[in-house]
Coordinates of C-alpha atoms in Angstrom, one line a residue:
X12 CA 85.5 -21.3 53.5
X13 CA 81.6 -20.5 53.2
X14 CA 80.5 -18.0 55.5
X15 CA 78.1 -19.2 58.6
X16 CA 74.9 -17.5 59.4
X17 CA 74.2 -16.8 62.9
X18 CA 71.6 -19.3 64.9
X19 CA 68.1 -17.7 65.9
X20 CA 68.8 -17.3 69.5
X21 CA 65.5 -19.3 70.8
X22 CA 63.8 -16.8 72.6
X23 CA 63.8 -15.1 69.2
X24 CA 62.1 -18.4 67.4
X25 CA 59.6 -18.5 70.4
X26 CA 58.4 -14.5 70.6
X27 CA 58.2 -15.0 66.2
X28 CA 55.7 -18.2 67.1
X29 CA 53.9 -16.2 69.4
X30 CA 53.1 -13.6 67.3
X31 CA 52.2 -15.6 64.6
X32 CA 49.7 -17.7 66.8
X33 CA 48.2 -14.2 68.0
X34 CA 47.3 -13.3 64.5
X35 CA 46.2 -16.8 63.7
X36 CA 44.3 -16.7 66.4
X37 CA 42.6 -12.6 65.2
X38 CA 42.0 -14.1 62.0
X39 CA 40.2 -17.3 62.9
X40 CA 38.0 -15.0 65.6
X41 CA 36.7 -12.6 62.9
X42 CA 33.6 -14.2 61.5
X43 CA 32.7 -14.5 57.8
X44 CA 29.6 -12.6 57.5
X45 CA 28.4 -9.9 55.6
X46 CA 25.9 -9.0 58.7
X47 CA 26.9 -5.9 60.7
X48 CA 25.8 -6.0 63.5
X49 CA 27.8 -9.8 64.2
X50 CA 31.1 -7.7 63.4
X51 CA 32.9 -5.9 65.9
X52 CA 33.7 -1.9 65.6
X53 CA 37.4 -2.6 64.6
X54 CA 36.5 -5.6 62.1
X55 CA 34.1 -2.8 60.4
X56 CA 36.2 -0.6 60.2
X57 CA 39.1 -2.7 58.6
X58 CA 36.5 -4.1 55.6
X59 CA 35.1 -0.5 54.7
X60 CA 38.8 0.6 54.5
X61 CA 39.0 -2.4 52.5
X62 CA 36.6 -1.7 49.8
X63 CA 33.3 -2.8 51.3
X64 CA 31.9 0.3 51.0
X65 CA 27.9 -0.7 50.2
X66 CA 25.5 -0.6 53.4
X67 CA 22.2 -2.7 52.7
X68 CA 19.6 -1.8 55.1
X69 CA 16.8 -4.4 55.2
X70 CA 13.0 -2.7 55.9
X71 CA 10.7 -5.5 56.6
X72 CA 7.2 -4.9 59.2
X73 CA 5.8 -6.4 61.8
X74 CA 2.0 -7.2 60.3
X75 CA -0.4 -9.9 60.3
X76 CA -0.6 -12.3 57.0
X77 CA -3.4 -14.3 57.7
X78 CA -3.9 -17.6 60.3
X79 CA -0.7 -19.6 58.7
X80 CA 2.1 -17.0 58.4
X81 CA 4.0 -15.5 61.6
X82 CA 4.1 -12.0 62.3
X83 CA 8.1 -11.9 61.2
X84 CA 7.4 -12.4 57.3
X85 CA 9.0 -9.6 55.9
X86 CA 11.5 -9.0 58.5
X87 CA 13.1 -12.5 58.2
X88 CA 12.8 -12.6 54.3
X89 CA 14.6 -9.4 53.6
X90 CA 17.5 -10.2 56.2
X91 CA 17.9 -13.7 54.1
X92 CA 17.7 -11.8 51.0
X93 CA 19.8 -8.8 51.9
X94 CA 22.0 -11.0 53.2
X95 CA 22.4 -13.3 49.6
X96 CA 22.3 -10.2 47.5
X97 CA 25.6 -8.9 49.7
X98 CA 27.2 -11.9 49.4
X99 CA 26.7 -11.6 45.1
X100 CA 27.9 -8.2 44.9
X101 CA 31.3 -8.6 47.3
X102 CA 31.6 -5.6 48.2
X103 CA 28.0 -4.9 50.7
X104 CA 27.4 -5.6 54.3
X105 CA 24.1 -6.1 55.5
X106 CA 22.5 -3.5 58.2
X107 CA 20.2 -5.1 61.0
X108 CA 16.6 -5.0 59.8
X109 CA 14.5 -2.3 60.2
X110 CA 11.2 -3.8 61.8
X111 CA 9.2 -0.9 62.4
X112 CA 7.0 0.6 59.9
X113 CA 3.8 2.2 59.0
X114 CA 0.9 -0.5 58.8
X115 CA -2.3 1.6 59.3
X116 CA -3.6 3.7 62.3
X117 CA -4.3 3.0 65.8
X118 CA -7.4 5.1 66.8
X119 CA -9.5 4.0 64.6
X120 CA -7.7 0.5 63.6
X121 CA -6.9 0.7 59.9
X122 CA -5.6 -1.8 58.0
X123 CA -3.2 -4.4 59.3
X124 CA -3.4 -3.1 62.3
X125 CA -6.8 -4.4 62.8
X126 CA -5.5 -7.5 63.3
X127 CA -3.1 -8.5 66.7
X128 CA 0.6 -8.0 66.6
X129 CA 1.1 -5.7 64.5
X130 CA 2.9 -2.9 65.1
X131 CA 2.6 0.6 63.5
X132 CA 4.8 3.8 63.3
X133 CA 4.0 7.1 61.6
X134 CA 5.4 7.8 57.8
X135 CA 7.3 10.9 59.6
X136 CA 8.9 8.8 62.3
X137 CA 9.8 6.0 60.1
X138 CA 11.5 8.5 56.9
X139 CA 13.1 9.8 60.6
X140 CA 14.7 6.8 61.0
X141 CA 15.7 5.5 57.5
X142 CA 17.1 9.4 57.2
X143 CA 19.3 8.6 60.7
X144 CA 20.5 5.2 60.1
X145 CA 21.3 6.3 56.5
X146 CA 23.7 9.3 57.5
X147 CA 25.5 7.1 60.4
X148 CA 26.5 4.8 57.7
X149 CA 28.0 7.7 55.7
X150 CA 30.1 8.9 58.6
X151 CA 31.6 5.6 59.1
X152 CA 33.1 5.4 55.4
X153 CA 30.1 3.6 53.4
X154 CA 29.6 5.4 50.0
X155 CA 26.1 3.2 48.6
X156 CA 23.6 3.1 50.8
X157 CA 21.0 1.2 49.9
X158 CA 17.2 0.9 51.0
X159 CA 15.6 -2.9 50.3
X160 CA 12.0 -2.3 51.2
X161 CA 10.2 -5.7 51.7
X162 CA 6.5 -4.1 51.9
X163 CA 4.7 -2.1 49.5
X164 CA 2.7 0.1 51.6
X165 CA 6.1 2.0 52.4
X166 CA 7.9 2.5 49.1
X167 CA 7.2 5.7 48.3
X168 CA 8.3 6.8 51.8
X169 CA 11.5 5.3 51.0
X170 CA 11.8 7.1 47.7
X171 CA 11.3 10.4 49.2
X172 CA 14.3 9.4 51.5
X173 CA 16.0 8.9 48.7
X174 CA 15.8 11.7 46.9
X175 CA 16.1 13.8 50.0
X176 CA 19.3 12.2 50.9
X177 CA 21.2 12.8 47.5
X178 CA 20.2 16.1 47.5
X179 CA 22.3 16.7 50.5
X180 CA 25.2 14.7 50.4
X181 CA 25.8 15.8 46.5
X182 CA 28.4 13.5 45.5
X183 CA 30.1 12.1 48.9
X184 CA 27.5 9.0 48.7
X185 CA 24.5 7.9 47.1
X186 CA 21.3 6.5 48.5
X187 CA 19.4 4.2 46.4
X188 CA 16.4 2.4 46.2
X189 CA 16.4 -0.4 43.7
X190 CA 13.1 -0.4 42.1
X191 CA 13.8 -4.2 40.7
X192 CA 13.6 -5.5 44.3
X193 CA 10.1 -5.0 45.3
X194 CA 8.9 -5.5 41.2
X195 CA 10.2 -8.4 41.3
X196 CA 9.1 -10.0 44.6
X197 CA 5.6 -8.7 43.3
X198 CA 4.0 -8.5 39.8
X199 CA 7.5 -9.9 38.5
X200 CA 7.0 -13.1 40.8
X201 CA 3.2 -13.1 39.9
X202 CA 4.5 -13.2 36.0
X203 CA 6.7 -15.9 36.8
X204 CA 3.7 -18.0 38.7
X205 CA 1.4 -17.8 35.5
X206 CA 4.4 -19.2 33.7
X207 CA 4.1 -22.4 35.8
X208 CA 0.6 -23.1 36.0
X209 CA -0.9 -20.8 39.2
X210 CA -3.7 -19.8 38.6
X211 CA -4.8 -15.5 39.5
X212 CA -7.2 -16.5 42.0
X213 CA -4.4 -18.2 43.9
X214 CA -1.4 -15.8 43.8
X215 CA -3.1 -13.1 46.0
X216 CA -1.5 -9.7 46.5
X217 CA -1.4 -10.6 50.9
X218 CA -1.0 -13.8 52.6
X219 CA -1.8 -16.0 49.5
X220 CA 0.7 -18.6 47.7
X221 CA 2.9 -15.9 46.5
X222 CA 3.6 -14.5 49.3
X223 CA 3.5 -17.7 51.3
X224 CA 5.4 -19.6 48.7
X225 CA 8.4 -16.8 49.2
X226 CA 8.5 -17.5 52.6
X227 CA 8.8 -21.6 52.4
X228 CA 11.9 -20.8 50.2
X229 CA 13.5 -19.2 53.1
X230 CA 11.9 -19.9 56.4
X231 CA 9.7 -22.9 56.6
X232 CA 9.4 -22.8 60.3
X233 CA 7.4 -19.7 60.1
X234 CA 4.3 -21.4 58.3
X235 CA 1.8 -23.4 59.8
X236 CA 1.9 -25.7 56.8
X237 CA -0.2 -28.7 58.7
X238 CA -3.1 -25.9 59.3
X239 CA -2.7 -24.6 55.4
X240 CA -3.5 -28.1 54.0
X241 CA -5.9 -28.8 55.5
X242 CA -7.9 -25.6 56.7
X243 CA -10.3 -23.7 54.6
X244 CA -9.3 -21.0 51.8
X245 CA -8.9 -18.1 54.0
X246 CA -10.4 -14.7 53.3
X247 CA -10.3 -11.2 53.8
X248 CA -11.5 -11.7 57.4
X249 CA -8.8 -13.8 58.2
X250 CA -6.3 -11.3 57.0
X251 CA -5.4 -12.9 53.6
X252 CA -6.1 -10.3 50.6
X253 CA -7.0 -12.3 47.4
X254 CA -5.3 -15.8 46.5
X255 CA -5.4 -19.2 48.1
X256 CA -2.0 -20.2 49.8
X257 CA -3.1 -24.2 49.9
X258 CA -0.8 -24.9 46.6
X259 CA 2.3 -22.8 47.9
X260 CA 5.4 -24.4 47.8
X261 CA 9.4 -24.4 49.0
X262 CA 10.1 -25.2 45.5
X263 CA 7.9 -22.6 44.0
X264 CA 8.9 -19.8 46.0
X265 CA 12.6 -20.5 45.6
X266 CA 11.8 -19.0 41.8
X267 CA 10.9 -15.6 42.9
X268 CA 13.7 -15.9 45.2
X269 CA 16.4 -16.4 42.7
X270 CA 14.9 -14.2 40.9
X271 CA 14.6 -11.1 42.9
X272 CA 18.3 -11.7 44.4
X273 CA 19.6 -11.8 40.9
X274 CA 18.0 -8.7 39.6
X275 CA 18.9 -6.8 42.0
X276 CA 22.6 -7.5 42.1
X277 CA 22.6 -7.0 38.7
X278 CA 21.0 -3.3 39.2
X279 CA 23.1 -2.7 41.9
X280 CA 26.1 -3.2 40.2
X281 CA 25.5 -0.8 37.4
X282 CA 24.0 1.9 40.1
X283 CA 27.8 2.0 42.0
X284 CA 29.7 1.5 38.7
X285 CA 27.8 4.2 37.5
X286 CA 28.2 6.7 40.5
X287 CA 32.2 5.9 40.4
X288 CA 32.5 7.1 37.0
X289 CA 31.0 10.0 37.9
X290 CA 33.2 10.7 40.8

């Protein structure tokens, strides 16, 4: 005679279904997103213990670039950017963007901060704060830590940090600063513009197609395209440092944005290779 199991008693079956609809219910809450800050503590702390153990912080600026770009360029762009480089390595999250950085002096105005909205922090205060947020991410687990500067006026402030850094934590982490992001989002993409036809006087080094072409790519809504076409080639007055944006384009942009997200996966993923071997 074959032997009978014994029935689930049903308050069994129905504390088994809740739990399962509890975890259903954890999993479907936690979002997929490599950005920190939309993560809770507890959902951070699961993924680093997971593997994801590479912090991008984005440094972007709030600075004028000209009558047809918003003040928000470079932050916006190196969230996006950070943001699609993390998602290509699989292993990075994506630290909110650092918005405030040095972009000339306030008594006299220099620089961009001749111009209104834009904001302007010492070099001390802002390696200060790249220096802090760096060793909080070391505390909670991340072992890369890695500086995507969006601005060229800061870079070697960053590498300083850098350098600084590694000297103190030895071995426990590494801070890096690939040098193939800002290349390429600047005489790399410049290279790449000659290759299809733009001309030098219209690339511009501030505000001109490049730089206005990069930000079509990504964020549209933050140029006055209506104004661009059919306004005047702006100048220096008007905040735009060489070039001529009226040619800029989504499609021509999205070039030096493929670009400068594949490069720097690709360094990045033979920086942390490399500092696990040596581990």
């Amino acid at each position: 005679m074959p032997l009978s199991l014994p029935l689930a008693r049903p308050h069994h079956l129905l504390v088994c279904a809740s739990l399962w609809l509890a975890a259903q219910a954890v999993w479907a809450q936690a979002p997929h997103t490599v950005q920190l800050e939309e993560l809770t503590w507890t959902e951070l702390r699961d993924q680093v213990q997971a593997g994801k153990t590479t912090i991008l912080i984005p440094i972007g600026g709030t600075e004028q670039s000209g009558p047809y770009v918003a003040l928000g360029k470079h932050n916006l762009r190196v969230k996006i950017l950070s943001q699609r480089i993390a998602e290509g390595l699989g292993n990075a999250l994506v630290a909110p963007v650092i918005a405030y950085v040095p972009e000339g002096g306030t008594a006299p105005t220099s620089s961009h901060m001749r111009f209104p909205g834009t904001i302007t922090v010492s070099d001390e205060v802002f390696k200060k704060t790249l220096e802090s947020a760096a060793n909080s991410f070391k505390v909670h687990g991340f072992k890369n830590i890695v500086f995507l500067g969006d601005h060229g006026g800061y870079q070697k402030d960053i590498q300083q940090v850098v350098a600084q850094l590694n000297k103190s934590w030895g071995s426990t982490a590494q801070a890096l600063v690939p040098p193939v992001y800002y290349a390429t989002s600047s005489d790399g993409y410049a290279q790449i513009l000659r290759q299809h036809g733009i001309r030098e006087d219209e690339i511009g080094t501030h505000a001109g197609l490049a730089d206005t072409a990069l930000l079509l790519a990504v964020a549209p809504q933050m140029v006055r395209q209506d104004a661009m076409r059919s306004g005047p080639k702006p100048g220096l007055a008007d905040g735009v440092y060489g070039g001529d944006p009226h040619r800029a384009t989504a499609e021509l942009g999205q070039l030096g944005i493929d670009a400068i997200v594949t490069k720097t996966i690709q360094a990045l993923k033979t920086s942390t290779a490399a500092h696990v071997s040596t581990q």
